[in-house]
Amino acid sequence: MISNPDEYIEQYKNAGSDIITVHKEVCGHLDKTLSSIKNTGCKAGVSINPATSISGLEFLLDKLDLILVMTVNPGFGGQVFIDSSLNKIKLIKELINDKPIKIQVDGGINKMIAPSVIDAGANVIVAGSAVFNGNNVESYSKNINALRYKI
């Protein structure tokens, strides 16, 4: 998370990014920032911290390719999933309806939580501690497979 994303959009694009996600909380003019991202040819995402409202996103859906719901407070790994995030995911799913906007979740995701966030509407999950618990590729592979949703 950076506090001045507008200053770095071109640098991220030039570094090879094809999607750039910014935190809603730090953008003074989120609409302008998302337009700047789209103007580089990148896809645009917005990240929302646990205490941040989704209010206003309904006016930006035409500029969004991804909404990232932070399910812990950003800053360090190993935090516990904040249960109220499930309702936020459901509200976002209702808001975007059938638009091709990805709903990503990040924070506290493990094999018990993953099915709940997917049922709520998420279609992209980020897992750190749940994956890198172990000391070799085989353990990482096993951890990733445990996260896969079984329909």
Coordinates of N, CA and C in Angstrom, one line a residue:
M1 N 0.9 -1.2 0.0 CA 0.0 0.0 0.0 C 0.9 1.2 0.0
I2 N 0.6 2.1 -1.0 CA 1.4 3.4 -1.0 C 0.4 4.5 -0.9
S3 N 0.8 5.6 -0.5 CA -0.1 6.8 -0.2 C -0.3 7.7 -1.4
N4 N 0.6 7.5 -2.4 CA 0.5 8.4 -3.6 C 0.6 7.6 -4.9
P5 N -0.4 6.7 -5.2 CA -0.3 5.8 -6.3 C -0.3 6.5 -7.7
D6 N -0.9 7.7 -7.8 CA -0.9 8.4 -9.1 C 0.6 8.6 -9.6
E7 N 1.5 8.8 -8.7 CA 2.9 9.1 -9.0 C 3.6 7.9 -9.6
Y8 N 3.1 6.7 -9.4 CA 3.8 5.5 -9.8 C 3.1 4.7 -10.8
I9 N 2.0 5.1 -11.4 CA 1.2 4.3 -12.3 C 2.1 4.0 -13.5
E10 N 2.8 4.9 -14.1 CA 3.6 4.7 -15.3 C 4.8 3.8 -14.9
Q11 N 5.4 3.9 -13.7 CA 6.5 3.1 -13.4 C 6.0 1.6 -13.2
Y12 N 4.8 1.4 -12.7 CA 4.3 0.0 -12.6 C 4.0 -0.6 -13.9
K13 N 3.5 0.2 -14.8 CA 3.2 -0.2 -16.2 C 4.5 -0.6 -16.9
N14 N 5.5 0.3 -16.8 CA 6.8 0.1 -17.4 C 7.6 -1.1 -16.8
A15 N 7.2 -1.5 -15.6 CA 7.9 -2.6 -14.9 C 7.2 -3.9 -15.4
G16 N 6.1 -3.8 -16.1 CA 5.5 -5.0 -16.6 C 4.1 -5.3 -16.1
S17 N 3.6 -4.5 -15.2 CA 2.2 -4.7 -14.6 C 1.2 -4.7 -15.7
D18 N 0.2 -5.6 -15.6 CA -0.9 -5.5 -16.5 C -2.2 -5.2 -15.8
I19 N -2.2 -5.2 -14.5 CA -3.3 -4.7 -13.6 C -2.7 -4.0 -12.4
I20 N -3.3 -2.8 -12.2 CA -2.8 -2.0 -11.1 C -4.0 -1.8 -10.1
T21 N -3.8 -2.1 -8.9 CA -4.8 -2.0 -7.8 C -4.4 -0.9 -6.8
V22 N -5.3 0.0 -6.6 CA -5.0 1.1 -5.6 C -6.0 1.0 -4.5
H23 N -5.5 1.5 -3.3 CA -6.4 1.5 -2.1 C -7.3 2.7 -2.2
K24 N -8.6 2.5 -2.0 CA -9.6 3.5 -2.0 C -9.3 4.6 -1.0
E25 N -8.8 4.2 0.1 CA -8.5 5.1 1.2 C -7.5 6.2 0.9
V26 N -6.6 6.0 0.0 CA -5.5 6.9 -0.3 C -5.7 7.7 -1.5
C27 N -6.8 7.5 -2.3 CA -7.0 8.2 -3.5 C -7.9 9.4 -3.3
G28 N -7.4 10.6 -3.5 CA -8.2 11.8 -3.4 C -9.3 11.8 -4.4
H29 N -9.0 11.3 -5.6 CA -9.9 11.3 -6.7 C -9.8 10.0 -7.4
L30 N -10.5 9.0 -6.8 CA -10.4 7.6 -7.3 C -10.8 7.5 -8.7
D31 N -11.8 8.2 -9.2 CA -12.2 8.1 -10.6 C -11.0 8.5 -11.5
K32 N -10.3 9.6 -11.2 CA -9.2 10.1 -11.9 C -8.0 9.0 -11.9
T33 N -7.8 8.5 -10.8 CA -6.7 7.5 -10.7 C -7.0 6.3 -11.5
L34 N -8.2 5.8 -11.4 CA -8.6 4.6 -12.2 C -8.6 4.9 -13.7
S35 N -9.0 6.1 -14.1 CA -8.8 6.5 -15.5 C -7.4 6.6 -16.0
S36 N -6.5 7.1 -15.1 CA -5.1 7.1 -15.5 C -4.5 5.7 -15.7
I37 N -5.0 4.8 -14.8 CA -4.5 3.4 -15.0 C -5.0 2.8 -16.3
K38 N -6.3 3.0 -16.6 CA -6.9 2.5 -17.8 C -6.2 3.1 -19.0
N39 N -5.8 4.4 -19.0 CA -5.2 5.1 -20.1 C -3.8 4.5 -20.4
T40 N -3.2 3.8 -19.5 CA -1.9 3.1 -19.8 C -2.1 1.8 -20.5
G41 N -3.3 1.3 -20.6 CA -3.6 0.0 -21.2 C -3.7 -1.1 -20.1
C42 N -3.5 -0.7 -18.9 CA -3.6 -1.7 -17.8 C -5.0 -1.9 -17.3
K43 N -5.3 -3.0 -16.7 CA -6.6 -3.2 -16.0 C -6.5 -2.4 -14.7
A44 N -7.6 -2.0 -14.1 CA -7.7 -1.2 -12.9 C -8.4 -1.9 -11.8
G45 N -7.9 -1.9 -10.6 CA -8.5 -2.5 -9.4 C -8.5 -1.5 -8.3
V46 N -9.5 -1.7 -7.4 CA -9.5 -0.9 -6.1 C -9.5 -1.9 -5.0
S47 N -8.7 -1.5 -3.9 CA -8.7 -2.3 -2.7 C -9.4 -1.6 -1.6
I48 N -10.1 -2.4 -0.8 CA -10.9 -1.8 0.3 C -10.5 -2.5 1.6
N49 N -10.0 -1.7 2.6 CA -9.7 -2.2 3.9 C -10.9 -2.6 4.7
P50 N -10.7 -3.4 5.7 CA -11.9 -3.9 6.5 C -12.9 -2.8 7.0
A51 N -12.4 -1.7 7.4 CA -13.3 -0.7 7.9 C -13.8 0.3 6.9
T52 N -13.4 0.1 5.6 CA -13.8 1.0 4.5 C -15.1 0.6 3.9
S53 N -16.0 1.5 3.7 CA -17.3 1.3 3.0 C -17.1 1.1 1.5
I54 N -18.0 0.4 0.9 CA -18.1 0.2 -0.5 C -18.8 1.3 -1.2
S55 N -19.3 2.2 -0.4 CA -20.1 3.4 -0.9 C -19.3 4.1 -2.0
G56 N -19.9 4.5 -3.1 CA -19.2 5.2 -4.1 C -18.8 4.3 -5.3
L57 N -18.5 3.0 -5.0 CA -18.0 2.2 -6.0 C -19.1 2.0 -7.2
E58 N -20.3 2.2 -6.8 CA -21.4 2.0 -7.8 C -21.2 3.0 -9.0
F59 N -20.5 4.1 -8.8 CA -20.3 5.1 -9.8 C -19.0 4.8 -10.6
L60 N -18.2 3.8 -10.2 CA -16.9 3.5 -10.9 C -16.9 2.2 -11.6
L61 N -18.0 1.4 -11.6 CA -17.9 0.1 -12.1 C -17.4 0.0 -13.5
D62 N -17.7 1.0 -14.3 CA -17.3 1.0 -15.7 C -15.7 1.1 -15.9
K63 N -15.1 1.5 -14.8 CA -13.6 1.6 -14.8 C -12.9 0.5 -14.1
L64 N -13.6 -0.4 -13.5 CA -13.0 -1.4 -12.6 C -13.0 -2.8 -13.3
D65 N -11.9 -3.4 -13.1 CA -11.7 -4.8 -13.5 C -11.6 -5.8 -12.3
L66 N -11.4 -5.2 -11.2 CA -11.1 -6.0 -10.0 C -11.5 -5.1 -8.7
I67 N -12.1 -5.8 -7.8 CA -12.3 -5.2 -6.4 C -11.7 -6.1 -5.4
L68 N -10.7 -5.6 -4.7 CA -10.0 -6.4 -3.7 C -10.5 -6.1 -2.3
V69 N -11.0 -7.1 -1.7 CA -11.5 -6.9 -0.3 C -10.5 -7.4 0.6
M70 N -9.9 -6.5 1.4 CA -8.9 -6.8 2.4 C -9.7 -7.4 3.6
T71 N -9.4 -8.7 3.9 CA -10.1 -9.3 5.0 C -9.3 -9.4 6.3
V72 N -8.2 -8.6 6.3 CA -7.4 -8.3 7.5 C -6.9 -6.9 7.3
N73 N -6.4 -6.3 8.3 CA -5.8 -5.0 8.1 C -4.4 -5.2 7.5
P74 N -4.1 -4.4 6.4 CA -2.8 -4.7 5.7 C -1.6 -4.3 6.6
G75 N -0.6 -5.1 6.3 CA 0.7 -4.8 7.0 C 1.5 -6.0 7.4
F76 N 0.9 -7.1 7.7 CA 1.7 -8.2 8.1 C 1.0 -9.5 7.9
G77 N 1.6 -10.6 7.6 CA 1.0 -11.9 7.4 C 0.6 -12.6 8.7
G78 N -0.2 -13.6 8.5 CA -0.6 -14.5 9.6 C -1.8 -13.9 10.5
Q79 N -2.4 -12.9 10.0 CA -3.6 -12.4 10.7 C -4.8 -13.3 10.6
V80 N -5.7 -13.1 11.5 CA -7.0 -13.9 11.4 C -8.0 -13.2 10.6
F81 N -8.7 -13.9 9.7 CA -9.7 -13.4 8.9 C -10.8 -12.7 9.7
I82 N -11.2 -11.5 9.2 CA -12.3 -10.7 9.8 C -13.6 -11.2 9.3
D83 N -14.4 -11.8 10.1 CA -15.7 -12.5 9.6 C -16.7 -11.5 8.9
S84 N -16.7 -10.3 9.4 CA -17.7 -9.3 8.8 C -17.3 -9.1 7.3
S85 N -16.2 -9.5 6.8 CA -15.8 -9.4 5.4 C -16.7 -10.2 4.5
L86 N -17.3 -11.2 5.0 CA -18.1 -12.1 4.2 C -19.3 -11.3 3.7
N87 N -19.9 -10.5 4.6 CA -21.0 -9.6 4.2 C -20.6 -8.6 3.1
K88 N -19.4 -8.0 3.3 CA -18.9 -7.0 2.3 C -18.8 -7.7 1.0
I89 N -18.2 -8.9 0.9 CA -18.1 -9.6 -0.3 C -19.4 -9.8 -1.0
K90 N -20.4 -10.2 -0.2 CA -21.8 -10.5 -0.8 C -22.4 -9.2 -1.3
L91 N -22.2 -8.1 -0.6 CA -22.7 -6.8 -1.1 C -22.0 -6.4 -2.4
I92 N -20.7 -6.6 -2.5 CA -20.0 -6.3 -3.7 C -20.5 -7.1 -4.9
K93 N -20.7 -8.4 -4.6 CA -21.2 -9.3 -5.6 C -22.6 -8.8 -6.1
E94 N -23.4 -8.4 -5.2 CA -24.7 -7.8 -5.6 C -24.5 -6.6 -6.5
L95 N -23.6 -5.7 -6.1 CA -23.4 -4.5 -6.7 C -22.9 -4.7 -8.2
I96 N -22.0 -5.6 -8.4 CA -21.4 -5.8 -9.7 C -22.3 -6.6 -10.6
N97 N -23.2 -7.4 -10.0 CA -24.2 -8.2 -10.7 C -23.5 -9.1 -11.7
D98 N -23.7 -8.9 -13.0 CA -23.1 -9.7 -14.0 C -22.0 -9.0 -14.8
K99 N -21.5 -7.9 -14.2 CA -20.4 -7.2 -14.9 C -19.1 -8.1 -14.7
P100 N -18.2 -8.0 -15.7 CA -17.0 -8.9 -15.6 C -15.9 -8.3 -14.7
I101 N -16.3 -8.1 -13.4 CA -15.3 -7.5 -12.5 C -15.0 -8.7 -11.5
K102 N -13.7 -8.9 -11.3 CA -13.2 -9.9 -10.4 C -13.4 -9.4 -9.0
I103 N -13.7 -10.3 -8.1 CA -13.8 -10.0 -6.6 C -12.6 -10.9 -6.0
Q104 N -11.6 -10.2 -5.5 CA -10.5 -10.8 -4.9 C -10.5 -10.6 -3.4
V105 N -10.1 -11.6 -2.7 CA -10.0 -11.4 -1.2 C -8.5 -11.7 -0.8
D106 N -8.1 -11.0 0.2 CA -6.7 -11.2 0.7 C -6.7 -11.0 2.2
G107 N -6.2 -12.0 2.9 CA -6.0 -11.9 4.4 C -6.7 -13.0 5.1
G108 N -5.9 -13.8 5.8 CA -6.4 -14.8 6.7 C -7.1 -16.0 6.0
I109 N -6.8 -16.1 4.7 CA -7.4 -17.2 3.9 C -6.7 -18.5 4.2
N110 N -7.5 -19.5 4.5 CA -7.0 -20.8 4.8 C -8.0 -21.8 4.2
K111 N -7.7 -23.1 4.4 CA -8.6 -24.1 3.8 C -10.0 -24.1 4.4
M112 N -10.2 -23.6 5.6 CA -11.5 -23.5 6.2 C -12.3 -22.2 5.7
I113 N -11.6 -21.2 5.5 CA -12.2 -19.9 5.1 C -12.4 -19.8 3.6
A114 N -11.6 -20.4 2.8 CA -11.7 -20.3 1.3 C -13.1 -20.6 0.8
P115 N -13.7 -21.7 1.2 CA -15.1 -22.0 0.7 C -16.1 -20.9 1.0
S116 N -16.0 -20.3 2.2 CA -16.9 -19.3 2.6 C -16.8 -18.1 1.7
V117 N -15.6 -17.6 1.4 CA -15.4 -16.4 0.6 C -15.8 -16.7 -0.8
I118 N -15.6 -17.9 -1.3 CA -16.0 -18.2 -2.7 C -17.6 -18.3 -2.7
D119 N -18.2 -18.9 -1.7 CA -19.7 -18.9 -1.7 C -20.2 -17.5 -1.6
A120 N -19.5 -16.6 -0.9 CA -20.0 -15.2 -0.8 C -19.9 -14.4 -2.1
G121 N -19.0 -14.9 -3.0 CA -18.9 -14.2 -4.3 C -17.5 -14.0 -4.8
A122 N -16.5 -14.3 -4.0 CA -15.1 -14.1 -4.5 C -14.8 -15.1 -5.6
N123 N -14.0 -14.6 -6.5 CA -13.5 -15.6 -7.5 C -12.0 -15.5 -7.7
V124 N -11.3 -14.8 -6.8 CA -9.8 -14.7 -6.8 C -9.5 -14.7 -5.3
I125 N -8.6 -15.6 -4.8 CA -8.2 -15.6 -3.5 C -6.7 -15.5 -3.4
V126 N -6.2 -14.8 -2.4 CA -4.8 -14.6 -2.1 C -4.5 -15.3 -0.8
A127 N -3.5 -16.1 -0.8 CA -3.2 -16.8 0.4 C -1.7 -16.8 0.6
G128 N -1.2 -16.4 1.7 CA 0.2 -16.3 2.0 C 0.6 -17.4 3.0
S129 N 0.3 -17.2 4.2 CA 0.7 -18.1 5.3 C 0.1 -19.5 5.1
A130 N -1.1 -19.6 4.5 CA -1.7 -20.9 4.3 C -0.9 -21.7 3.3
V131 N -0.3 -21.0 2.4 CA 0.5 -21.7 1.3 C 1.9 -22.0 1.8
F132 N 2.6 -21.0 2.4 CA 4.0 -21.1 2.7 C 4.2 -21.7 4.1
N133 N 3.3 -22.5 4.6 CA 3.5 -23.2 5.8 C 4.1 -24.5 5.5
G134 N 5.4 -24.7 5.7 CA 6.1 -25.8 5.3 C 7.5 -25.4 4.8
N135 N 8.3 -26.3 4.4 CA 9.6 -25.9 4.0 C 10.1 -26.5 2.7
N136 N 9.1 -27.0 1.8 CA 9.5 -27.5 0.5 C 8.4 -27.4 -0.5
V137 N 8.7 -27.6 -1.7 CA 7.7 -27.5 -2.8 C 6.5 -28.4 -2.6
E138 N 6.8 -29.6 -2.1 CA 5.7 -30.6 -1.9 C 4.7 -30.1 -0.9
S139 N 5.2 -29.5 0.2 CA 4.3 -29.0 1.2 C 3.5 -27.8 0.7
Y140 N 4.1 -27.0 -0.1 CA 3.4 -25.8 -0.7 C 2.3 -26.3 -1.7
S141 N 2.6 -27.3 -2.5 CA 1.7 -27.9 -3.4 C 0.5 -28.5 -2.6
K142 N 0.8 -29.2 -1.6 CA -0.3 -29.8 -0.7 C -1.2 -28.7 -0.1
N143 N -0.5 -27.6 0.3 CA -1.3 -26.5 0.9 C -2.2 -25.8 -0.1
I144 N -1.7 -25.6 -1.3 CA -2.5 -25.0 -2.4 C -3.7 -25.9 -2.7
N145 N -3.4 -27.2 -2.9 CA -4.5 -28.1 -3.2 C -5.6 -28.1 -2.1
A146 N -5.2 -27.9 -0.8 CA -6.2 -27.9 0.3 C -7.1 -26.6 0.2
L147 N -6.6 -25.6 -0.5 CA -7.4 -24.4 -0.7 C -8.4 -24.5 -1.8
R148 N -8.2 -25.4 -2.7 CA -9.1 -25.5 -3.9 C -10.5 -25.9 -3.5
Y149 N -11.4 -25.2 -4.0 CA -12.8 -25.3 -3.7 C -13.4 -26.6 -4.4
K150 N -14.0 -27.4 -3.6 CA -14.6 -28.6 -4.2 C -16.1 -28.4 -4.4
I151 N -16.5 -28.5 -5.6 CA -17.9 -28.3 -5.9 C -18.6 -29.6 -5.8

